[in-house]
Amino acid sequence: MPSNAELLEIAATVARRAAALALQRRRDGVEIAASKSTLTDIVTKADREAEDLIRGAIAAARPRDGFLGEESEAEPGSSGLTWVVDPIDGTVNYYYGIPAYAVSVAVVEGEPDPSTWRTLAGAVVNPELGEVFTAFEGGGAALNGRPLRVHEGVELPLALVGTGFGYDAEVRRRQAAFVHELIPQVRDVRRIGAASLDLCNVAAGRLDAYYERGLNPWDHAAGALIAREAGARVGGLGDAPAGKRLILAAEPGLYEQLDPLVQRYYAEWE
Ligand code: LIP
């Protein structure tokens, strides 16, 4: 079994290559390939091309590992490791030319299920800003090689909180209702549009906290490890790990202040 540092080297190398491709395709002009859960939930040709590149590179480097990507069929492996990939996280930003999208590559041990997996290494690359966020379990988190640490000692009324919204209009309405309740209690709210970057922003101290409901495993697999290795607490609904029903990431003291508000609202959701 390779070391976590060796796995991170693979993740970061592949993520950089895919990010360079995505940036070039953005410059060439982005074409929508299809819509998925709703008309606003789009996939571009670059999403698919980037995932093909990542999938092929990982199959060459780690042929017995599994693969779980946003844009292609899940592939079980025999090694006990699975690569969890969002080829372009922040697809809507990418389509509109907003420089807040990223390639997210993580490798997990065990079943590719956020409720049980153990994330060993992860890389998130924003090619527009030339930012490479990395972490491996027990190795700390870094931005372009420089160590990252969360903001500490922030009280709720001074917290800058990130969040996001789903593609379904009724889900967005309910998510916005919670923002309406939360926003007078914190410094401000930011909706950046890419969960992987939101989690990396918590790691970098650019956000004090981030929460969202409805994420897919590939949206948060790498970013959650990067946030945790930078000192954040990352959790989900109740005592569950981060998952589709909720992800919350913040420095532990702020997490304790924000968690009751988020849990009270989101525990009511199915
Ligand atoms: C996006 C997430 C974001 C969420 C968006 C969307 P995608 O992922 O990163 O946090 O608010 O609705 O799900 O679809 O760009 O890969």
PDB file of C-alpha atoms and ligand atoms in Angstrom:
ATOM      1  CA  MET A   1       0.000   0.000   0.000  1.00  0.00           C
ATOM      2  CA  PRO A   2       1.497   3.398  -0.951  1.00  0.00           C
ATOM      3  CA  SER A   3       1.985   6.052   1.716  1.00  0.00           C
ATOM      4  CA  ASN A   4      -0.565   8.866   2.053  1.00  0.00           C
ATOM      5  CA  ALA A   5       2.095  11.248   0.747  1.00  0.00           C
ATOM      6  CA  GLU A   6       2.573   9.076  -2.358  1.00  0.00           C
ATOM      7  CA  LEU A   7      -1.191   8.975  -2.929  1.00  0.00           C
ATOM      8  CA  LEU A   8      -1.322  12.768  -2.604  1.00  0.00           C
ATOM      9  CA  GLU A   9       1.383  13.090  -5.247  1.00  0.00           C
ATOM     10  CA  ILE A  10      -0.828  11.139  -7.674  1.00  0.00           C
ATOM     11  CA  ALA A  11      -3.932  13.163  -6.743  1.00  0.00           C
ATOM     12  CA  ALA A  12      -2.203  16.529  -7.123  1.00  0.00           C
ATOM     13  CA  THR A  13      -0.476  15.605 -10.393  1.00  0.00           C
ATOM     14  CA  VAL A  14      -3.693  14.376 -11.995  1.00  0.00           C
ATOM     15  CA  ALA A  15      -5.733  17.293 -10.658  1.00  0.00           C
ATOM     16  CA  ARG A  16      -3.235  19.810 -12.058  1.00  0.00           C
ATOM     17  CA  ARG A  17      -3.363  18.171 -15.504  1.00  0.00           C
ATOM     18  CA  ALA A  18      -7.168  18.180 -15.549  1.00  0.00           C
ATOM     19  CA  ALA A  19      -7.272  21.766 -14.288  1.00  0.00           C
ATOM     20  CA  ALA A  20      -4.975  22.880 -17.107  1.00  0.00           C
ATOM     21  CA  LEU A  21      -7.311  21.167 -19.594  1.00  0.00           C
ATOM     22  CA  ALA A  22     -10.394  22.811 -18.058  1.00  0.00           C
ATOM     23  CA  LEU A  23      -8.717  26.235 -18.207  1.00  0.00           C
ATOM     24  CA  GLN A  24      -7.819  25.764 -21.872  1.00  0.00           C
ATOM     25  CA  ARG A  25     -11.358  24.652 -22.740  1.00  0.00           C
ATOM     26  CA  ARG A  26     -12.709  27.680 -20.858  1.00  0.00           C
ATOM     27  CA  ARG A  27     -10.514  29.933 -23.010  1.00  0.00           C
ATOM     28  CA  ASP A  28     -11.678  28.080 -26.149  1.00  0.00           C
ATOM     29  CA  GLY A  29     -15.356  28.518 -25.188  1.00  0.00           C
ATOM     30  CA  VAL A  30     -17.543  26.247 -23.041  1.00  0.00           C
ATOM     31  CA  GLU A  31     -20.232  24.021 -24.562  1.00  0.00           C
ATOM     32  CA  ILE A  32     -23.044  22.481 -22.515  1.00  0.00           C
ATOM     33  CA  ALA A  33     -23.207  18.725 -23.141  1.00  0.00           C
ATOM     34  CA  ALA A  34     -26.434  18.005 -21.227  1.00  0.00           C
ATOM     35  CA  SER A  35     -28.565  18.920 -18.220  1.00  0.00           C
ATOM     36  CA  LYS A  36     -29.022  16.431 -15.389  1.00  0.00           C
ATOM     37  CA  SER A  37     -31.357  16.692 -12.372  1.00  0.00           C
ATOM     38  CA  THR A  38     -32.893  19.979 -13.581  1.00  0.00           C
ATOM     39  CA  LEU A  39     -32.384  22.363 -16.509  1.00  0.00           C
ATOM     40  CA  THR A  40     -30.002  24.413 -14.340  1.00  0.00           C
ATOM     41  CA  ASP A  41     -27.910  21.330 -13.394  1.00  0.00           C
ATOM     42  CA  ILE A  42     -25.598  21.307 -16.411  1.00  0.00           C
ATOM     43  CA  VAL A  43     -22.619  19.236 -17.507  1.00  0.00           C
ATOM     44  CA  THR A  44     -20.188  20.653 -20.058  1.00  0.00           C
ATOM     45  CA  LYS A  45     -18.092  18.817 -22.594  1.00  0.00           C
ATOM     46  CA  ALA A  46     -15.058  19.920 -20.566  1.00  0.00           C
ATOM     47  CA  ASP A  47     -16.459  18.191 -17.443  1.00  0.00           C
ATOM     48  CA  ARG A  48     -16.570  14.920 -19.355  1.00  0.00           C
ATOM     49  CA  GLU A  49     -13.177  15.427 -21.020  1.00  0.00           C
ATOM     50  CA  ALA A  50     -11.529  16.277 -17.694  1.00  0.00           C
ATOM     51  CA  GLU A  51     -13.024  13.218 -15.992  1.00  0.00           C
ATOM     52  CA  ASP A  52     -11.860  10.981 -18.848  1.00  0.00           C
ATOM     53  CA  LEU A  53      -8.326  12.359 -18.410  1.00  0.00           C
ATOM     54  CA  ILE A  54      -8.390  11.797 -14.641  1.00  0.00           C
ATOM     55  CA  ARG A  55      -9.899   8.320 -14.947  1.00  0.00           C
ATOM     56  CA  GLY A  56      -7.308   7.197 -17.494  1.00  0.00           C
ATOM     57  CA  ALA A  57      -4.361   8.591 -15.514  1.00  0.00           C
ATOM     58  CA  ILE A  58      -5.511   6.950 -12.279  1.00  0.00           C
ATOM     59  CA  ALA A  59      -6.202   3.618 -14.016  1.00  0.00           C
ATOM     60  CA  ALA A  60      -2.631   3.699 -15.337  1.00  0.00           C
ATOM     61  CA  ALA A  61      -1.096   4.585 -11.971  1.00  0.00           C
ATOM     62  CA  ARG A  62      -3.387   2.529  -9.722  1.00  0.00           C
ATOM     63  CA  PRO A  63      -5.090  -0.175 -11.853  1.00  0.00           C
ATOM     64  CA  ARG A  64      -6.686  -2.066  -8.919  1.00  0.00           C
ATOM     65  CA  ASP A  65      -8.289   0.980  -7.295  1.00  0.00           C
ATOM     66  CA  GLY A  66     -11.967   1.890  -7.601  1.00  0.00           C
ATOM     67  CA  PHE A  67     -13.286   5.089  -9.182  1.00  0.00           C
ATOM     68  CA  LEU A  68     -16.297   7.259  -8.294  1.00  0.00           C
ATOM     69  CA  GLY A  69     -16.700  10.317 -10.509  1.00  0.00           C
ATOM     70  CA  GLU A  70     -19.492  12.813 -11.045  1.00  0.00           C
ATOM     71  CA  GLU A  71     -19.792  12.243 -14.773  1.00  0.00           C
ATOM     72  CA  SER A  72     -19.215   8.519 -15.305  1.00  0.00           C
ATOM     73  CA  GLU A  73     -20.214   5.080 -14.005  1.00  0.00           C
ATOM     74  CA  ALA A  74     -18.791   4.051 -10.637  1.00  0.00           C
ATOM     75  CA  GLU A  75     -16.067   1.392 -10.938  1.00  0.00           C
ATOM     76  CA  PRO A  76     -15.365  -0.862  -7.927  1.00  0.00           C
ATOM     77  CA  GLY A  77     -11.759  -1.824  -7.274  1.00  0.00           C
ATOM     78  CA  SER A  78      -9.971  -4.691  -5.515  1.00  0.00           C
ATOM     79  CA  SER A  79      -7.324  -2.732  -3.603  1.00  0.00           C
ATOM     80  CA  GLY A  80      -9.569  -1.257  -0.910  1.00  0.00           C
ATOM     81  CA  LEU A  81      -8.962   2.267  -2.259  1.00  0.00           C
ATOM     82  CA  THR A  82     -11.377   4.385  -4.352  1.00  0.00           C
ATOM     83  CA  TRP A  83     -10.681   7.659  -6.132  1.00  0.00           C
ATOM     84  CA  VAL A  84     -13.528  10.175  -5.653  1.00  0.00           C
ATOM     85  CA  VAL A  85     -13.480  12.847  -8.358  1.00  0.00           C
ATOM     86  CA  ASP A  86     -15.341  16.006  -9.347  1.00  0.00           C
ATOM     87  CA  PRO A  87     -13.752  16.975 -12.667  1.00  0.00           C
ATOM     88  CA  ILE A  88     -15.087  20.534 -12.530  1.00  0.00           C
ATOM     89  CA  ASP A  89     -16.700  21.557  -9.247  1.00  0.00           C
ATOM     90  CA  GLY A  90     -18.533  24.840  -9.681  1.00  0.00           C
ATOM     91  CA  THR A  91     -19.806  23.956 -13.135  1.00  0.00           C
ATOM     92  CA  VAL A  92     -22.186  26.919 -13.338  1.00  0.00           C
ATOM     93  CA  ASN A  93     -19.326  29.326 -12.460  1.00  0.00           C
ATOM     94  CA  TYR A  94     -17.237  27.591 -15.128  1.00  0.00           C
ATOM     95  CA  TYR A  95     -19.984  28.009 -17.738  1.00  0.00           C
ATOM     96  CA  TYR A  96     -20.420  31.713 -16.907  1.00  0.00           C
ATOM     97  CA  GLY A  97     -16.674  32.404 -16.748  1.00  0.00           C
ATOM     98  CA  ILE A  98     -16.626  33.172 -13.007  1.00  0.00           C
ATOM     99  CA  PRO A  99     -13.096  32.235 -11.806  1.00  0.00           C
ATOM    100  CA  ALA A 100     -14.340  30.063  -8.905  1.00  0.00           C
ATOM    101  CA  TYR A 101     -14.262  26.450 -10.060  1.00  0.00           C
ATOM    102  CA  ALA A 102     -11.917  23.601  -9.249  1.00  0.00           C
ATOM    103  CA  VAL A 103     -10.845  20.057 -10.038  1.00  0.00           C
ATOM    104  CA  SER A 104     -11.281  17.915  -6.921  1.00  0.00           C
ATOM    105  CA  VAL A 105      -9.483  14.560  -6.555  1.00  0.00           C
ATOM    106  CA  ALA A 106      -9.532  12.478  -3.365  1.00  0.00           C
ATOM    107  CA  VAL A 107      -8.636   8.898  -2.501  1.00  0.00           C
ATOM    108  CA  VAL A 108     -10.541   7.076   0.221  1.00  0.00           C
ATOM    109  CA  GLU A 109     -10.102   3.758   2.010  1.00  0.00           C
ATOM    110  CA  GLY A 110     -13.108   1.425   2.408  1.00  0.00           C
ATOM    111  CA  GLU A 111     -16.467   1.669   0.714  1.00  0.00           C
ATOM    112  CA  PRO A 112     -16.932   4.868  -1.371  1.00  0.00           C
ATOM    113  CA  ASP A 113     -19.540   6.072   1.120  1.00  0.00           C
ATOM    114  CA  PRO A 114     -18.939   9.328   3.044  1.00  0.00           C
ATOM    115  CA  SER A 115     -20.607   7.815   6.106  1.00  0.00           C
ATOM    116  CA  THR A 116     -17.919   5.152   6.412  1.00  0.00           C
ATOM    117  CA  TRP A 117     -14.894   6.020   4.235  1.00  0.00           C
ATOM    118  CA  ARG A 118     -11.500   7.214   5.505  1.00  0.00           C
ATOM    119  CA  THR A 119     -10.040   9.908   3.278  1.00  0.00           C
ATOM    120  CA  LEU A 120      -6.282   9.416   2.851  1.00  0.00           C
ATOM    121  CA  ALA A 121      -5.344  12.256   0.474  1.00  0.00           C
ATOM    122  CA  GLY A 122      -6.959  15.017  -1.538  1.00  0.00           C
ATOM    123  CA  ALA A 123      -6.167  17.858  -3.948  1.00  0.00           C
ATOM    124  CA  VAL A 124      -8.337  20.773  -5.096  1.00  0.00           C
ATOM    125  CA  VAL A 125      -7.006  22.919  -7.960  1.00  0.00           C
ATOM    126  CA  ASN A 126      -8.422  26.294  -9.054  1.00  0.00           C
ATOM    127  CA  PRO A 127      -6.610  26.915 -12.354  1.00  0.00           C
ATOM    128  CA  GLU A 128      -7.888  30.479 -12.732  1.00  0.00           C
ATOM    129  CA  LEU A 129      -6.049  31.542  -9.570  1.00  0.00           C
ATOM    130  CA  GLY A 130      -3.185  29.039  -9.826  1.00  0.00           C
ATOM    131  CA  GLU A 131      -4.145  27.653  -6.413  1.00  0.00           C
ATOM    132  CA  VAL A 132      -3.408  24.044  -5.472  1.00  0.00           C
ATOM    133  CA  PHE A 133      -4.872  22.968  -2.136  1.00  0.00           C
ATOM    134  CA  THR A 134      -3.536  19.673  -0.801  1.00  0.00           C
ATOM    135  CA  ALA A 135      -3.690  17.449   2.256  1.00  0.00           C
ATOM    136  CA  PHE A 136      -2.987  13.904   3.313  1.00  0.00           C
ATOM    137  CA  GLU A 137      -4.199  12.285   6.525  1.00  0.00           C
ATOM    138  CA  GLY A 138      -1.902  13.285   9.359  1.00  0.00           C
ATOM    139  CA  GLY A 139       0.194  15.468   7.074  1.00  0.00           C
ATOM    140  CA  GLY A 140      -1.523  18.840   7.429  1.00  0.00           C
ATOM    141  CA  ALA A 141      -3.030  21.008   4.680  1.00  0.00           C
ATOM    142  CA  ALA A 142      -1.276  23.373   2.281  1.00  0.00           C
ATOM    143  CA  LEU A 143      -1.940  25.964  -0.409  1.00  0.00           C
ATOM    144  CA  ASN A 144       0.785  25.899  -3.087  1.00  0.00           C
ATOM    145  CA  GLY A 145       2.977  24.162  -0.529  1.00  0.00           C
ATOM    146  CA  ARG A 146       2.435  26.712   2.262  1.00  0.00           C
ATOM    147  CA  PRO A 147       0.797  25.314   5.451  1.00  0.00           C
ATOM    148  CA  LEU A 148      -2.846  26.275   6.079  1.00  0.00           C
ATOM    149  CA  ARG A 149      -4.570  26.905   9.396  1.00  0.00           C
ATOM    150  CA  VAL A 150      -8.205  27.826  10.088  1.00  0.00           C
ATOM    151  CA  HIS A 151      -9.212  31.117  11.664  1.00  0.00           C
ATOM    152  CA  GLU A 152      -9.405  30.525  15.423  1.00  0.00           C
ATOM    153  CA  GLY A 153     -11.360  32.262  18.203  1.00  0.00           C
ATOM    154  CA  VAL A 154     -14.103  33.718  15.947  1.00  0.00           C
ATOM    155  CA  GLU A 155     -17.434  34.320  17.701  1.00  0.00           C
ATOM    156  CA  LEU A 156     -20.659  33.695  15.789  1.00  0.00           C
ATOM    157  CA  PRO A 157     -21.665  37.378  15.304  1.00  0.00           C
ATOM    158  CA  LEU A 158     -18.299  38.010  13.597  1.00  0.00           C
ATOM    159  CA  ALA A 159     -18.264  34.821  11.513  1.00  0.00           C
ATOM    160  CA  LEU A 160     -18.148  34.915   7.706  1.00  0.00           C
ATOM    161  CA  VAL A 161     -20.176  31.858   6.697  1.00  0.00           C
ATOM    162  CA  GLY A 162     -20.231  30.132   3.297  1.00  0.00           C
ATOM    163  CA  THR A 163     -23.087  28.058   1.965  1.00  0.00           C
ATOM    164  CA  GLY A 164     -24.644  26.812  -1.261  1.00  0.00           C
ATOM    165  CA  PHE A 165     -27.952  25.931  -2.850  1.00  0.00           C
ATOM    166  CA  GLY A 166     -29.312  22.978  -4.777  1.00  0.00           C
ATOM    167  CA  TYR A 167     -30.515  22.847  -8.357  1.00  0.00           C
ATOM    168  CA  ASP A 168     -34.143  22.185  -7.419  1.00  0.00           C
ATOM    169  CA  ALA A 169     -36.205  25.395  -6.988  1.00  0.00           C
ATOM    170  CA  GLU A 170     -38.181  24.157  -3.960  1.00  0.00           C
ATOM    171  CA  VAL A 171     -34.978  22.991  -2.236  1.00  0.00           C
ATOM    172  CA  ARG A 172     -33.428  26.408  -2.927  1.00  0.00           C
ATOM    173  CA  ARG A 173     -36.442  28.153  -1.432  1.00  0.00           C
ATOM    174  CA  ARG A 174     -36.079  26.154   1.814  1.00  0.00           C
ATOM    175  CA  GLN A 175     -32.304  26.694   1.894  1.00  0.00           C
ATOM    176  CA  ALA A 176     -32.800  30.431   1.401  1.00  0.00           C
ATOM    177  CA  ALA A 177     -35.297  30.485   4.290  1.00  0.00           C
ATOM    178  CA  PHE A 178     -32.514  29.300   6.610  1.00  0.00           C
ATOM    179  CA  VAL A 179     -30.133  31.963   5.275  1.00  0.00           C
ATOM    180  CA  HIS A 180     -32.860  34.516   6.093  1.00  0.00           C
ATOM    181  CA  GLU A 181     -32.814  33.214   9.713  1.00  0.00           C
ATOM    182  CA  LEU A 182     -29.021  32.950   9.977  1.00  0.00           C
ATOM    183  CA  ILE A 183     -27.746  36.134   8.290  1.00  0.00           C
ATOM    184  CA  PRO A 184     -28.629  38.614  11.120  1.00  0.00           C
ATOM    185  CA  GLN A 185     -26.719  36.367  13.571  1.00  0.00           C
ATOM    186  CA  VAL A 186     -23.360  36.335  11.714  1.00  0.00           C
ATOM    187  CA  ARG A 187     -20.982  38.853  10.075  1.00  0.00           C
ATOM    188  CA  ASP A 188     -22.174  37.905   6.582  1.00  0.00           C
ATOM    189  CA  VAL A 189     -22.843  35.004   4.215  1.00  0.00           C
ATOM    190  CA  ARG A 190     -21.018  34.084   1.008  1.00  0.00           C
ATOM    191  CA  ARG A 191     -22.245  31.813  -1.792  1.00  0.00           C
ATOM    192  CA  ILE A 192     -19.129  31.054  -3.842  1.00  0.00           C
ATOM    193  CA  GLY A 193     -20.567  28.213  -5.930  1.00  0.00           C
ATOM    194  CA  ALA A 194     -18.091  25.345  -5.461  1.00  0.00           C
ATOM    195  CA  ALA A 195     -18.172  23.237  -2.309  1.00  0.00           C
ATOM    196  CA  SER A 196     -14.565  22.096  -2.729  1.00  0.00           C
ATOM    197  CA  LEU A 197     -13.411  25.747  -2.753  1.00  0.00           C
ATOM    198  CA  ASP A 198     -15.715  26.638   0.146  1.00  0.00           C
ATOM    199  CA  LEU A 199     -14.056  23.923   2.236  1.00  0.00           C
ATOM    200  CA  CYS A 200     -10.573  25.034   1.126  1.00  0.00           C
ATOM    201  CA  ASN A 201     -11.516  28.620   2.020  1.00  0.00           C
ATOM    202  CA  VAL A 202     -12.327  27.454   5.556  1.00  0.00           C
ATOM    203  CA  ALA A 203      -8.899  25.768   5.654  1.00  0.00           C
ATOM    204  CA  ALA A 204      -7.265  29.003   4.474  1.00  0.00           C
ATOM    205  CA  GLY A 205      -9.174  31.252   6.895  1.00  0.00           C
ATOM    206  CA  ARG A 206     -10.993  32.996   4.016  1.00  0.00           C
ATOM    207  CA  LEU A 207     -14.275  31.709   5.443  1.00  0.00           C
ATOM    208  CA  ASP A 208     -14.865  31.051   9.130  1.00  0.00           C
ATOM    209  CA  ALA A 209     -17.456  28.334   8.466  1.00  0.00           C
ATOM    210  CA  TYR A 210     -19.267  26.562   5.651  1.00  0.00           C
ATOM    211  CA  TYR A 211     -22.434  24.464   5.625  1.00  0.00           C
ATOM    212  CA  GLU A 212     -24.563  22.974   2.875  1.00  0.00           C
ATOM    213  CA  ARG A 213     -27.247  20.349   2.382  1.00  0.00           C
ATOM    214  CA  GLY A 214     -27.483  18.168  -0.736  1.00  0.00           C
ATOM    215  CA  LEU A 215     -23.846  17.692  -1.747  1.00  0.00           C
ATOM    216  CA  ASN A 216     -22.638  14.648  -3.612  1.00  0.00           C
ATOM    217  CA  PRO A 217     -19.639  12.665  -2.298  1.00  0.00           C
ATOM    218  CA  TRP A 218     -17.312  14.069  -4.982  1.00  0.00           C
ATOM    219  CA  ASP A 219     -18.169  17.678  -4.034  1.00  0.00           C
ATOM    220  CA  HIS A 220     -16.662  17.391  -0.559  1.00  0.00           C
ATOM    221  CA  ALA A 221     -14.333  14.349  -0.494  1.00  0.00           C
ATOM    222  CA  ALA A 222     -11.073  16.277  -0.957  1.00  0.00           C
ATOM    223  CA  GLY A 223     -12.130  19.625   0.526  1.00  0.00           C
ATOM    224  CA  ALA A 224     -13.323  18.078   3.785  1.00  0.00           C
ATOM    225  CA  LEU A 225      -9.918  16.446   4.363  1.00  0.00           C
ATOM    226  CA  ILE A 226      -8.115  19.711   3.547  1.00  0.00           C
ATOM    227  CA  ALA A 227     -10.324  21.605   6.012  1.00  0.00           C
ATOM    228  CA  ARG A 228      -9.855  18.949   8.715  1.00  0.00           C
ATOM    229  CA  GLU A 229      -6.089  18.843   8.270  1.00  0.00           C
ATOM    230  CA  ALA A 230      -6.048  22.652   8.622  1.00  0.00           C
ATOM    231  CA  GLY A 231      -7.722  22.350  12.043  1.00  0.00           C
ATOM    232  CA  ALA A 232     -11.419  22.516  11.197  1.00  0.00           C
ATOM    233  CA  ARG A 233     -14.040  20.230  12.635  1.00  0.00           C
ATOM    234  CA  VAL A 234     -16.117  18.718   9.810  1.00  0.00           C
ATOM    235  CA  GLY A 235     -19.387  16.938  10.495  1.00  0.00           C
ATOM    236  CA  GLY A 236     -22.893  16.180   9.295  1.00  0.00           C
ATOM    237  CA  LEU A 237     -26.441  15.845  10.568  1.00  0.00           C
ATOM    238  CA  GLY A 238     -26.584  14.924  14.234  1.00  0.00           C
ATOM    239  CA  ASP A 239     -23.489  12.843  15.037  1.00  0.00           C
ATOM    240  CA  ALA A 240     -23.180  11.546  11.470  1.00  0.00           C
ATOM    241  CA  PRO A 241     -20.149  12.273   9.288  1.00  0.00           C
ATOM    242  CA  ALA A 242     -20.502  14.908   6.547  1.00  0.00           C
ATOM    243  CA  GLY A 243     -22.868  13.746   3.832  1.00  0.00           C
ATOM    244  CA  LYS A 244     -25.821  14.566   1.588  1.00  0.00           C
ATOM    245  CA  ARG A 245     -28.091  15.618   4.441  1.00  0.00           C
ATOM    246  CA  LEU A 246     -25.580  18.146   5.789  1.00  0.00           C
ATOM    247  CA  ILE A 247     -21.956  19.192   5.855  1.00  0.00           C
ATOM    248  CA  LEU A 248     -20.682  21.744   8.396  1.00  0.00           C
ATOM    249  CA  ALA A 249     -17.039  22.812   8.631  1.00  0.00           C
ATOM    250  CA  ALA A 250     -15.568  25.354  11.044  1.00  0.00           C
ATOM    251  CA  GLU A 251     -12.892  25.859  13.669  1.00  0.00           C
ATOM    252  CA  PRO A 252     -14.065  23.741  16.670  1.00  0.00           C
ATOM    253  CA  GLY A 253     -15.082  26.676  18.890  1.00  0.00           C
ATOM    254  CA  LEU A 254     -17.206  28.273  16.164  1.00  0.00           C
ATOM    255  CA  TYR A 255     -18.566  24.862  15.163  1.00  0.00           C
ATOM    256  CA  GLU A 256     -20.016  24.523  18.667  1.00  0.00           C
ATOM    257  CA  GLN A 257     -21.800  27.894  18.276  1.00  0.00           C
ATOM    258  CA  LEU A 258     -23.133  27.342  14.751  1.00  0.00           C
ATOM    259  CA  ASP A 259     -24.015  23.656  14.947  1.00  0.00           C
ATOM    260  CA  PRO A 260     -27.199  24.005  17.085  1.00  0.00           C
ATOM    261  CA  LEU A 261     -28.670  26.566  14.628  1.00  0.00           C
ATOM    262  CA  VAL A 262     -27.935  24.410  11.602  1.00  0.00           C
ATOM    263  CA  GLN A 263     -29.013  21.137  13.222  1.00  0.00           C
ATOM    264  CA  ARG A 264     -32.332  22.601  14.421  1.00  0.00           C
ATOM    265  CA  TYR A 265     -33.240  23.665  10.898  1.00  0.00           C
ATOM    266  CA  TYR A 266     -31.880  20.763   8.884  1.00  0.00           C
ATOM    267  CA  ALA A 267     -32.927  17.991  11.251  1.00  0.00           C
ATOM    268  CA  GLU A 268     -36.514  18.740  10.137  1.00  0.00           C
ATOM    269  CA  TRP A 269     -35.641  17.820   6.534  1.00  0.00           C
ATOM    270  CA  GLU A 270     -36.275  14.223   5.362  1.00  0.00           C
TER     271      GLU A 270
HETATM  272  C1  LIP B   1     -21.854  22.439  -6.967  1.00  0.00           C
HETATM  273  C2  LIP B   1     -21.393  22.446  -5.525  1.00  0.00           C
HETATM  274  C3  LIP B   1     -21.953  23.667  -4.783  1.00  0.00           C
HETATM  275  C4  LIP B   1     -23.465  23.620  -4.833  1.00  0.00           C
HETATM  276  C5  LIP B   1     -23.918  23.661  -6.275  1.00  0.00           C
HETATM  277  C6  LIP B   1     -23.347  22.473  -7.071  1.00  0.00           C
HETATM  278  P1  LIP B   1     -21.224  21.127  -9.190  1.00  0.00           P
HETATM  279  O1  LIP B   1     -21.340  21.264  -7.573  1.00  0.00           O
HETATM  280  O2  LIP B   1     -19.992  22.479  -5.491  1.00  0.00           O
HETATM  281  O3  LIP B   1     -21.531  23.709  -3.456  1.00  0.00           O
HETATM  282  O4  LIP B   1     -23.999  24.707  -4.116  1.00  0.00           O
HETATM  283  O5  LIP B   1     -25.318  23.613  -6.332  1.00  0.00           O
HETATM  284  O6  LIP B   1     -23.874  21.285  -6.554  1.00  0.00           O
HETATM  285  O7  LIP B   1     -22.616  20.763  -9.656  1.00  0.00           O
HETATM  286  O8  LIP B   1     -20.765  22.404  -9.747  1.00  0.00           O
HETATM  287  O9  LIP B   1     -20.239  19.996  -9.396  1.00  0.00           O
END
